[in-house]
Amino acid sequence: MKILIVGSGGREHALAWKAAQSPLASEVLVAPGNAGTAREPRIRNIPVEATDIDGLIAVAQDLRVDLTIVGPEAPLVAGIVDRFAKLGLACLGPTAAAARLEGSKSFAKEFLARHRIPTARHETFTDVAAAARYLKDHPGAHVVKADGLASGKGVVVAEEEKTALEAATSMLNGEFGDAGRRIVIEERLIGVEASFIVLADGLDYVAFPTSEDHKRRDDGDRGPNTGGMGAFSPASAVDAPLEAVIRAHIIEPTLRGLKDDGHHYRGFLYAGLMLTADGPKVLEFNCRFGDPETQPIMMRLRSDLVALTHAAATGQLGKVALEIDPRPALCVVLAAPGYPAAPRTGDPIGGLDATDPECRVFHAGTRDKDGQVVSSGGRVLGITSLGATLEEAREHVYRRLQGITLDGALYRRDIGRRPYGVRP
Ligand code: AMP
Ligand code: GLY
């Protein structure tokens, strides 16, 4: 089978690397890919952007692609799956209507409330005066969110009314363009976060191992929210009984709710959870795999990714069981200076050729410039390793990281080092 992976980040490098190991894959194409996917055996980059749906259709038709797997949310929200389906092309992911679970936070909150799935209390606003009144009447910490897609950056966790109002004002005044013309203000939840990602086909689903992201840029969970600065799997605070609760109270009601609302949800579904004293609650849905969660999860996945995604795309997911490496895996993201607000790009990256059998260096924002790998985005690399223990995986990753050079690079020193496993 010929597989096309859409996207250019660390997630797509990890998905392509895993797909290329499948005996079912004759070739793996990545559009547009990065300098890392360009260097992998059995993987070929195709210079078409992830949002160029016409271009991707032409690639799928001309190169006779058997299955397209979409990495990022933007093409899903823009309807890539609907467009491919009309032409009889297999593309794994939800339709545009179902992808609104990620594409609109107010849509997701309304869906959660209507189907009685646990989440933070919220209100939706389109004007500053109403938001200001609400914040005055409801003292305490709030989270202010741009309604539309903002690459994980349109969320401000505010301890005080003043910070919340500033965030609401700047979003409503166009900080994120149309994505912030509507905002959601919700109560701040206290607890430990976990990512729960499944591959679904209607009501059938298989759950990937749990994982834990690090959204804030700086050590100690400080600094601005980012797309994610590192992740490990399994999540520290999800044991088997809690996983059963998450399946029964969150994942299954979500798939049933989607079905009841007339959607056949096919593709990856990512529930970002807060494990609170009142049980797990949904912070957000994503209609795709997580980045950087994909990197440690793909290192742990022993099952054939092509067989798995093909089963989901052809109505055979009910017959699949996942095989997972019991060892934990951890990924640390190396980001460009200035990330997330204004990352500097074009800097040479050194030390990539060293081989370390324990570690994989997944590329994200990288490209080739005259034979040299240079930075081309905010998150540049995701150094990922398995280990007998989480601590061992951490040691491998940080040791490998010392050998990589990128002027002014940012990375967190404390991935996998929170006071883990303590849930309220
Ligand atoms: P979201 O994109 O909605 O997942 O938000 C990004 C990050 O903001 C989450 O991973 C949390 O760290 C934080 N966050 C979002 N909503 C809440 C909430 N209601 N309470 C506390 N933190 C939140
Ligand atoms: N790491 C969070 C996300 O992929 O949305």
CSV table of C-alpha atoms and ligand atoms in Angstrom, one decimal:
chain,number,residue,atom,x,y,z
A,1,MET,CA,0.0,0.0,0.0
A,2,LYS,CA,1.1,3.5,-0.7
A,3,ILE,CA,0.6,5.8,2.3
A,4,LEU,CA,0.4,9.6,2.3
A,5,ILE,CA,1.0,11.4,5.6
A,6,VAL,CA,-0.2,15.0,5.6
A,7,GLY,CA,1.9,17.5,7.6
A,8,SER,CA,5.4,18.6,8.5
A,9,GLY,CA,5.8,18.3,12.3
A,10,GLY,CA,7.3,16.0,14.8
A,11,ARG,CA,4.0,14.1,14.9
A,12,GLU,CA,4.1,13.5,11.1
A,13,HIS,CA,7.8,12.4,11.3
A,14,ALA,CA,6.9,9.9,14.0
A,15,LEU,CA,3.8,8.6,12.1
A,16,ALA,CA,5.8,8.3,8.9
A,17,TRP,CA,8.7,6.5,10.6
A,18,LYS,CA,6.3,4.0,12.1
A,19,ALA,CA,4.3,3.5,8.9
A,20,ALA,CA,7.5,2.9,7.0
A,21,GLN,CA,8.3,-0.1,9.2
A,22,SER,CA,5.1,-1.9,8.1
A,23,PRO,CA,5.5,-4.8,5.6
A,24,LEU,CA,2.2,-3.5,4.1
A,25,ALA,CA,3.7,-0.2,3.1
A,26,SER,CA,5.3,-0.1,-0.3
A,27,GLU,CA,6.1,3.6,0.1
A,28,VAL,CA,5.4,6.4,2.6
A,29,LEU,CA,4.9,9.9,1.2
A,30,VAL,CA,4.9,12.9,3.4
A,31,ALA,CA,3.4,16.3,2.3
A,32,PRO,CA,5.3,18.5,2.8
A,33,GLY,CA,7.4,16.7,5.4
A,34,ASN,CA,10.7,18.1,6.9
A,35,ALA,CA,14.4,17.5,6.7
A,36,GLY,CA,14.0,14.5,9.0
A,37,THR,CA,11.4,12.7,6.9
A,38,ALA,CA,13.6,13.5,3.8
A,39,ARG,CA,16.4,11.5,5.4
A,40,GLU,CA,14.4,8.4,6.3
A,41,PRO,CA,14.6,5.2,4.2
A,42,ARG,CA,11.3,4.3,2.4
A,43,ILE,CA,9.9,7.8,3.0
A,44,ARG,CA,9.7,10.5,0.3
A,45,ASN,CA,8.7,14.2,0.8
A,46,ILE,CA,6.2,15.7,-1.7
A,47,PRO,CA,6.4,19.5,-1.8
A,48,VAL,CA,2.6,20.2,-1.2
A,49,GLU,CA,1.5,22.1,1.8
A,50,ALA,CA,-0.8,20.5,4.4
A,51,THR,CA,-3.6,23.1,3.7
A,52,ASP,CA,-3.5,22.7,-0.1
A,53,ILE,CA,-6.3,20.3,-0.4
A,54,ASP,CA,-6.5,20.5,-4.2
A,55,GLY,CA,-2.7,19.8,-4.3
A,56,LEU,CA,-3.1,16.8,-2.0
A,57,ILE,CA,-5.9,15.4,-4.1
A,58,ALA,CA,-3.7,15.6,-7.1
A,59,VAL,CA,-0.9,13.8,-5.3
A,60,ALA,CA,-3.3,11.0,-4.1
A,61,GLN,CA,-4.6,10.5,-7.6
A,62,ASP,CA,-1.4,10.9,-9.6
A,63,LEU,CA,0.7,8.7,-7.3
A,64,ARG,CA,-2.1,6.2,-6.6
A,65,VAL,CA,-2.1,6.6,-2.9
A,66,ASP,CA,-4.1,3.9,-1.1
A,67,LEU,CA,-4.5,5.7,2.3
A,68,THR,CA,-4.0,9.3,3.4
A,69,ILE,CA,-3.5,10.0,7.1
A,70,VAL,CA,-3.9,13.6,8.2
A,71,GLY,CA,-1.6,14.9,10.9
A,72,PRO,CA,-2.7,18.5,11.7
A,73,GLU,CA,-6.2,19.9,12.4
A,74,ALA,CA,-6.4,22.7,9.8
A,75,PRO,CA,-7.0,20.4,6.8
A,76,LEU,CA,-9.5,18.3,8.8
A,77,VAL,CA,-11.4,21.4,9.9
A,78,ALA,CA,-11.3,22.6,6.3
A,79,GLY,CA,-13.0,19.4,5.0
A,80,ILE,CA,-10.1,17.4,3.5
A,81,VAL,CA,-11.9,14.1,4.4
A,82,ASP,CA,-15.2,15.2,2.7
A,83,ARG,CA,-13.3,16.3,-0.4
A,84,PHE,CA,-11.3,13.0,-0.7
A,85,ALA,CA,-14.5,10.9,0.0
A,86,LYS,CA,-16.3,12.6,-2.9
A,87,LEU,CA,-13.6,11.4,-5.2
A,88,GLY,CA,-13.5,7.9,-3.7
A,89,LEU,CA,-10.1,8.5,-2.1
A,90,ALA,CA,-9.4,7.0,1.3
A,91,CYS,CA,-8.5,9.6,3.9
A,92,LEU,CA,-8.4,8.8,7.6
A,93,GLY,CA,-10.0,11.5,9.8
A,94,PRO,CA,-13.3,13.0,10.7
A,95,THR,CA,-15.4,15.1,8.4
A,96,ALA,CA,-15.4,18.8,8.7
A,97,ALA,CA,-18.7,18.7,10.6
A,98,ALA,CA,-17.3,16.3,13.2
A,99,ALA,CA,-13.9,18.1,13.3
A,100,ARG,CA,-15.7,21.1,14.8
A,101,LEU,CA,-15.1,19.4,18.1
A,102,GLU,CA,-11.6,20.8,17.8
A,103,GLY,CA,-12.3,23.7,15.3
A,104,SER,CA,-14.7,25.5,17.7
A,105,LYS,CA,-14.4,25.5,21.4
A,106,SER,CA,-17.9,26.8,21.9
A,107,PHE,CA,-19.2,24.0,19.7
A,108,ALA,CA,-17.3,21.4,21.8
A,109,LYS,CA,-18.5,22.9,25.1
A,110,GLU,CA,-22.1,22.9,23.9
A,111,PHE,CA,-21.7,19.2,22.7
A,112,LEU,CA,-20.2,18.2,26.1
A,113,ALA,CA,-22.9,19.9,28.1
A,114,ARG,CA,-25.7,18.5,25.9
A,115,HIS,CA,-24.3,14.9,26.2
A,116,ARG,CA,-23.6,15.3,29.9
A,117,ILE,CA,-19.8,14.6,29.6
A,118,PRO,CA,-17.8,16.1,32.5
A,119,THR,CA,-16.1,19.4,31.7
A,120,ALA,CA,-15.5,22.9,33.2
A,121,ARG,CA,-18.5,25.3,33.5
A,122,HIS,CA,-18.3,27.9,30.8
A,123,GLU,CA,-19.9,30.9,29.0
A,124,THR,CA,-19.4,32.1,25.4
A,125,PHE,CA,-18.9,35.8,24.6
A,126,THR,CA,-18.6,38.0,21.5
A,127,ASP,CA,-18.3,41.3,23.2
A,128,VAL,CA,-15.9,42.8,25.7
A,129,ALA,CA,-18.5,44.5,27.9
A,130,ALA,CA,-20.4,41.2,28.5
A,131,ALA,CA,-17.2,39.4,29.2
A,132,ALA,CA,-16.1,42.1,31.7
A,133,ARG,CA,-19.5,41.9,33.5
A,134,TYR,CA,-19.2,38.1,33.7
A,135,LEU,CA,-15.7,38.3,35.2
A,136,LYS,CA,-16.8,40.9,37.7
A,137,ASP,CA,-19.7,38.8,38.8
A,138,HIS,CA,-17.7,35.6,39.0
A,139,PRO,CA,-14.6,36.2,41.1
A,140,GLY,CA,-11.7,33.7,41.0
A,141,ALA,CA,-9.5,32.1,38.5
A,142,HIS,CA,-10.7,31.7,34.9
A,143,VAL,CA,-9.4,30.3,31.6
A,144,VAL,CA,-10.0,32.4,28.5
A,145,LYS,CA,-10.0,30.6,25.2
A,146,ALA,CA,-10.2,31.8,21.6
A,147,ASP,CA,-13.1,29.9,19.9
A,148,GLY,CA,-11.2,28.9,16.7
A,149,LEU,CA,-7.9,27.3,15.9
A,150,ALA,CA,-4.8,29.1,17.4
A,151,SER,CA,-2.2,26.3,17.4
A,152,GLY,CA,-2.6,25.7,21.1
A,153,LYS,CA,-1.7,29.3,21.8
A,154,GLY,CA,-5.2,30.8,22.2
A,155,VAL,CA,-5.6,29.9,25.8
A,156,VAL,CA,-4.8,32.0,28.8
A,157,VAL,CA,-5.1,30.6,32.4
A,158,ALA,CA,-5.7,33.7,34.5
A,159,GLU,CA,-5.5,33.9,38.3
A,160,GLU,CA,-7.0,37.4,38.5
A,161,GLU,CA,-9.9,39.2,36.9
A,162,LYS,CA,-7.5,41.8,35.4
A,163,THR,CA,-5.4,39.2,33.5
A,164,ALA,CA,-8.6,37.4,32.3
A,165,LEU,CA,-10.1,40.7,31.1
A,166,GLU,CA,-6.9,41.7,29.3
A,167,ALA,CA,-6.8,38.3,27.5
A,168,ALA,CA,-10.6,38.5,26.6
A,169,THR,CA,-10.2,42.0,25.3
A,170,SER,CA,-7.2,41.3,23.1
A,171,MET,CA,-8.8,38.1,21.7
A,172,LEU,CA,-12.1,39.8,21.0
A,173,ASN,CA,-10.1,42.7,19.4
A,174,GLY,CA,-8.5,40.4,16.9
A,175,GLU,CA,-5.3,39.0,18.5
A,176,PHE,CA,-6.0,35.7,16.8
A,177,GLY,CA,-8.0,37.1,13.9
A,178,ASP,CA,-11.4,35.5,13.3
A,179,ALA,CA,-10.4,32.6,15.6
A,180,GLY,CA,-10.9,34.9,18.6
A,181,ARG,CA,-14.0,37.0,17.6
A,182,ARG,CA,-15.9,34.6,19.8
A,183,ILE,CA,-14.3,33.4,23.1
A,184,VAL,CA,-15.1,30.9,25.8
A,185,ILE,CA,-14.5,31.7,29.5
A,186,GLU,CA,-14.5,28.8,31.8
A,187,GLU,CA,-13.8,27.9,35.4
A,188,ARG,CA,-10.2,26.9,36.1
A,189,LEU,CA,-9.9,23.2,37.0
A,190,ILE,CA,-7.3,22.0,39.4
A,191,GLY,CA,-5.6,18.7,38.9
A,192,VAL,CA,-3.2,16.7,36.8
A,193,GLU,CA,-3.5,16.6,33.0
A,194,ALA,CA,-3.5,13.6,30.8
A,195,SER,CA,-3.9,13.0,27.1
A,196,PHE,CA,-6.2,10.1,26.1
A,197,ILE,CA,-6.0,9.3,22.4
A,198,VAL,CA,-8.1,6.8,20.6
A,199,LEU,CA,-8.6,5.7,17.0
A,200,ALA,CA,-12.3,5.5,16.3
A,201,ASP,CA,-14.7,4.2,13.6
A,202,GLY,CA,-18.2,5.1,14.7
A,203,LEU,CA,-18.7,3.4,18.1
A,204,ASP,CA,-15.7,1.0,17.6
A,205,TYR,CA,-12.4,2.3,19.0
A,206,VAL,CA,-9.0,1.3,20.2
A,207,ALA,CA,-7.2,3.3,22.8
A,208,PHE,CA,-3.5,4.2,22.6
A,209,PRO,CA,-1.5,4.3,25.8
A,210,THR,CA,-2.1,7.4,27.9
A,211,SER,CA,0.4,10.2,27.8
A,212,GLU,CA,1.2,13.5,29.5
A,213,ASP,CA,2.1,16.7,27.7
A,214,HIS,CA,3.9,19.8,29.1
A,215,LYS,CA,2.0,22.8,27.6
A,216,ARG,CA,3.9,25.7,29.3
A,217,ARG,CA,7.1,26.8,27.7
A,218,ASP,CA,9.3,27.1,30.8
A,219,ASP,CA,10.4,24.8,33.7
A,220,GLY,CA,8.0,24.4,36.6
A,221,ASP,CA,5.0,24.9,34.3
A,222,ARG,CA,5.7,28.6,33.9
A,223,GLY,CA,5.6,30.9,30.9
A,224,PRO,CA,3.2,31.0,27.9
A,225,ASN,CA,1.1,28.1,26.7
A,226,THR,CA,2.7,26.3,23.7
A,227,GLY,CA,1.8,23.5,21.4
A,228,GLY,CA,3.7,21.2,23.8
A,229,MET,CA,7.3,21.2,25.1
A,230,GLY,CA,7.6,17.5,25.9
A,231,ALA,CA,5.5,14.4,26.6
A,232,PHE,CA,5.8,11.0,28.1
A,233,SER,CA,3.8,7.8,28.1
A,234,PRO,CA,2.1,6.3,30.1
A,235,ALA,CA,0.6,9.3,32.0
A,236,SER,CA,1.7,9.4,35.6
A,237,ALA,CA,-1.7,9.5,37.2
A,238,VAL,CA,-3.9,7.2,35.1
A,239,ASP,CA,-4.1,3.6,36.5
A,240,ALA,CA,-6.3,0.9,35.1
A,241,PRO,CA,-9.4,1.7,37.2
A,242,LEU,CA,-9.2,5.4,36.1
A,243,GLU,CA,-8.7,4.4,32.5
A,244,ALA,CA,-11.9,2.4,32.7
A,245,VAL,CA,-13.7,5.5,34.1
A,246,ILE,CA,-12.3,7.7,31.2
A,247,ARG,CA,-13.5,5.1,28.7
A,248,ALA,CA,-17.0,4.8,30.2
A,249,HIS,CA,-17.6,8.4,31.2
A,250,ILE,CA,-15.8,10.3,28.5
A,251,ILE,CA,-14.7,8.4,25.4
A,252,GLU,CA,-17.8,6.2,24.9
A,253,PRO,CA,-20.4,8.9,25.6
A,254,THR,CA,-18.5,11.2,23.2
A,255,LEU,CA,-18.6,8.6,20.4
A,256,ARG,CA,-22.3,7.9,21.2
A,257,GLY,CA,-23.1,11.6,21.2
A,258,LEU,CA,-21.4,12.1,17.9
A,259,LYS,CA,-23.4,9.2,16.4
A,260,ASP,CA,-26.6,10.6,17.9
A,261,ASP,CA,-25.8,13.9,16.4
A,262,GLY,CA,-25.5,12.3,13.0
A,263,HIS,CA,-21.7,12.0,12.6
A,264,HIS,CA,-19.8,8.8,11.8
A,265,TYR,CA,-16.6,9.8,13.6
A,266,ARG,CA,-13.7,8.1,11.9
A,267,GLY,CA,-10.1,8.9,12.8
A,268,PHE,CA,-8.0,9.9,15.8
A,269,LEU,CA,-9.8,11.5,18.7
A,270,TYR,CA,-7.7,13.1,21.4
A,271,ALA,CA,-9.3,14.0,24.7
A,272,GLY,CA,-7.2,16.5,26.8
A,273,LEU,CA,-8.2,15.7,30.4
A,274,MET,CA,-7.9,17.3,33.8
A,275,LEU,CA,-7.9,14.6,36.5
A,276,THR,CA,-9.7,16.5,39.3
A,277,ALA,CA,-10.9,15.6,42.7
A,278,ASP,CA,-14.4,15.1,41.1
A,279,GLY,CA,-13.0,12.8,38.5
A,280,PRO,CA,-11.7,13.3,35.0
A,281,LYS,CA,-13.0,16.3,33.0
A,282,VAL,CA,-12.5,17.2,29.4
A,283,LEU,CA,-10.3,20.3,28.8
A,284,GLU,CA,-10.5,20.0,25.0
A,285,PHE,CA,-10.9,17.6,22.1
A,286,ASN,CA,-8.6,17.4,19.2
A,287,CYS,CA,-9.6,15.5,16.1
A,288,ARG,CA,-6.1,14.2,15.4
A,289,PHE,CA,-3.1,12.8,17.2
A,290,GLY,CA,-1.2,14.9,19.7
A,291,ASP,CA,2.1,16.6,19.0
A,292,PRO,CA,4.4,15.8,20.9
A,293,GLU,CA,2.4,12.9,22.3
A,294,THR,CA,2.7,11.0,19.1
A,295,GLN,CA,6.4,10.7,19.4
A,296,PRO,CA,6.6,8.6,22.6
A,297,ILE,CA,3.4,6.7,21.7
A,298,MET,CA,4.8,5.6,18.3
A,299,MET,CA,8.0,4.5,20.1
A,300,ARG,CA,5.8,2.3,22.3
A,301,LEU,CA,3.4,1.0,19.6
A,302,ARG,CA,4.4,-2.5,18.5
A,303,SER,CA,1.3,-3.0,16.3
A,304,ASP,CA,1.5,-2.3,12.6
A,305,LEU,CA,0.3,1.3,12.2
A,306,VAL,CA,-0.6,0.7,8.5
A,307,ALA,CA,-2.7,-2.3,9.4
A,308,LEU,CA,-4.4,-0.4,12.2
A,309,THR,CA,-5.2,2.7,10.2
A,310,HIS,CA,-6.3,0.6,7.2
A,311,ALA,CA,-8.7,-1.3,9.5
A,312,ALA,CA,-10.2,2.0,10.8
A,313,ALA,CA,-10.6,3.2,7.2
A,314,THR,CA,-12.4,0.0,6.1
A,315,GLY,CA,-14.8,-0.7,8.9
A,316,GLN,CA,-12.7,-3.4,10.5
A,317,LEU,CA,-11.4,-1.7,13.7
A,318,GLY,CA,-13.6,-3.9,15.9
A,319,LYS,CA,-11.2,-6.9,15.2
A,320,VAL,CA,-8.0,-5.1,16.2
A,321,ALA,CA,-6.1,-5.3,19.5
A,322,LEU,CA,-3.1,-3.0,20.1
A,323,GLU,CA,0.2,-4.4,21.2
A,324,ILE,CA,2.2,-1.9,23.3
A,325,ASP,CA,5.7,-2.0,24.6
A,326,PRO,CA,5.4,-2.0,28.4
A,327,ARG,CA,8.4,0.3,28.7
A,328,PRO,CA,7.8,4.1,29.1
A,329,ALA,CA,8.9,6.6,26.5
A,330,LEU,CA,9.7,10.3,26.8
A,331,CYS,CA,10.1,13.1,24.3
A,332,VAL,CA,11.7,16.5,24.9
A,333,VAL,CA,11.1,19.3,22.4
A,334,LEU,CA,13.9,21.6,21.3
A,335,ALA,CA,12.4,24.9,20.3
A,336,ALA,CA,13.7,27.9,18.4
A,337,PRO,CA,14.6,31.1,20.4
A,338,GLY,CA,11.5,33.4,20.6
A,339,TYR,CA,9.0,30.4,20.6
A,340,PRO,CA,6.0,30.6,20.8
A,341,ALA,CA,5.5,34.3,20.0
A,342,ALA,CA,8.1,34.9,17.4
A,343,PRO,CA,10.5,32.0,16.7
A,344,ARG,CA,13.7,32.8,14.9
A,345,THR,CA,14.3,30.5,12.0
A,346,GLY,CA,17.1,29.7,9.5
A,347,ASP,CA,19.7,28.7,12.1
A,348,PRO,CA,21.9,25.7,11.4
A,349,ILE,CA,21.4,22.6,13.5
A,350,GLY,CA,24.4,20.4,14.4
A,351,GLY,CA,24.9,17.0,15.9
A,352,LEU,CA,22.0,15.3,14.1
A,353,ASP,CA,24.1,12.5,12.6
A,354,ALA,CA,25.3,10.9,15.8
A,355,THR,CA,23.7,7.5,16.2
A,356,ASP,CA,22.3,6.4,19.5
A,357,PRO,CA,20.3,3.2,19.3
A,358,GLU,CA,18.2,4.2,22.4
A,359,CYS,CA,17.0,7.5,21.0
A,360,ARG,CA,15.3,8.9,18.0
A,361,VAL,CA,15.5,12.5,16.9
A,362,PHE,CA,12.1,13.3,15.3
A,363,HIS,CA,12.3,16.5,13.2
A,364,ALA,CA,9.6,19.2,13.3
A,365,GLY,CA,10.5,22.7,12.1
A,366,THR,CA,13.5,21.8,10.0
A,367,ARG,CA,14.4,22.1,6.3
A,368,ASP,CA,17.4,21.5,4.1
A,369,LYS,CA,19.4,24.5,2.9
A,370,ASP,CA,22.3,23.6,0.6
A,371,GLY,CA,22.8,20.3,2.3
A,372,GLN,CA,22.6,21.7,5.9
A,373,VAL,CA,19.6,21.2,8.2
A,374,VAL,CA,18.3,24.5,9.4
A,375,SER,CA,15.5,25.5,11.7
A,376,SER,CA,12.2,26.5,10.0
A,377,GLY,CA,9.6,26.6,12.7
A,378,GLY,CA,9.0,27.1,16.5
A,379,ARG,CA,9.3,23.5,17.6
A,380,VAL,CA,12.4,22.2,15.9
A,381,LEU,CA,13.1,18.7,17.1
A,382,GLY,CA,11.6,16.1,19.5
A,383,ILE,CA,14.3,13.9,21.0
A,384,THR,CA,12.5,10.7,22.1
A,385,SER,CA,13.6,7.5,23.9
A,386,LEU,CA,12.3,4.3,25.5
A,387,GLY,CA,13.7,3.3,28.8
A,388,ALA,CA,13.3,0.5,31.4
A,389,THR,CA,12.0,3.3,33.6
A,390,LEU,CA,10.8,6.8,32.9
A,391,GLU,CA,14.0,8.1,34.6
A,392,GLU,CA,16.1,6.0,32.2
A,393,ALA,CA,14.2,7.3,29.2
A,394,ARG,CA,14.8,10.8,30.5
A,395,GLU,CA,18.5,10.2,30.9
A,396,HIS,CA,18.8,8.9,27.3
A,397,VAL,CA,17.0,11.9,26.0
A,398,TYR,CA,18.9,14.6,27.9
A,399,ARG,CA,22.2,12.9,27.1
A,400,ARG,CA,21.4,12.9,23.4
A,401,LEU,CA,20.2,16.5,23.6
A,402,GLN,CA,23.6,17.6,24.8
A,403,GLY,CA,25.1,16.6,21.5
A,404,ILE,CA,22.7,18.8,19.4
A,405,THR,CA,23.6,22.4,18.6
A,406,LEU,CA,21.1,25.1,17.7
A,407,ASP,CA,21.9,28.7,18.6
A,408,GLY,CA,19.7,30.0,21.4
A,409,ALA,CA,17.6,26.8,21.5
A,410,LEU,CA,15.0,26.5,24.3
A,411,TYR,CA,14.0,23.3,26.0
A,412,ARG,CA,12.6,22.3,29.3
A,413,ARG,CA,14.9,20.6,31.8
A,414,ASP,CA,12.1,19.1,33.8
A,415,ILE,CA,10.1,16.9,31.4
A,416,GLY,CA,9.1,13.9,33.4
A,417,ARG,CA,10.0,15.6,36.6
A,418,ARG,CA,6.9,17.1,38.0
A,419,PRO,CA,5.7,15.8,41.4
A,420,TYR,CA,4.0,13.0,39.4
A,421,GLY,CA,1.2,10.7,40.1
A,422,VAL,CA,-0.4,12.9,42.7
A,423,ARG,CA,-4.0,13.5,41.8
A,424,PRO,CA,-6.3,15.5,44.0
B,1,AMP,P1,-6.9,23.6,25.6
B,1,AMP,O1,-6.3,24.1,24.3
B,1,AMP,O2,-8.3,24.0,25.8
B,1,AMP,O3,-6.6,22.2,26.0
B,1,AMP,O4,-6.1,24.4,26.7
B,1,AMP,C1,-4.7,24.4,26.7
B,1,AMP,C2,-4.2,24.2,28.1
B,1,AMP,O5,-4.7,25.2,29.0
B,1,AMP,C3,-4.6,22.9,28.8
B,1,AMP,O6,-3.8,21.8,28.4
B,1,AMP,C4,-4.5,23.3,30.2
B,1,AMP,O7,-3.1,23.2,30.6
B,1,AMP,C5,-5.0,24.7,30.3
B,1,AMP,N1,-6.4,24.7,30.5
B,1,AMP,C6,-7.4,24.7,29.6
B,1,AMP,N2,-8.6,24.8,30.2
B,1,AMP,C7,-8.4,24.7,31.5
B,1,AMP,C8,-9.3,24.8,32.6
B,1,AMP,N3,-10.6,24.8,32.5
B,1,AMP,N4,-8.7,24.7,33.8
B,1,AMP,C9,-7.3,24.7,34.0
B,1,AMP,N5,-6.5,24.7,32.9
B,1,AMP,C10,-7.0,24.7,31.7
B,2,GLY,N1,0.2,18.5,22.5
B,2,GLY,C1,-1.1,19.0,22.4
B,2,GLY,C2,-1.7,18.9,21.1
B,2,GLY,O1,-1.3,18.2,20.2
B,2,GLY,O2,-2.7,19.5,21.0
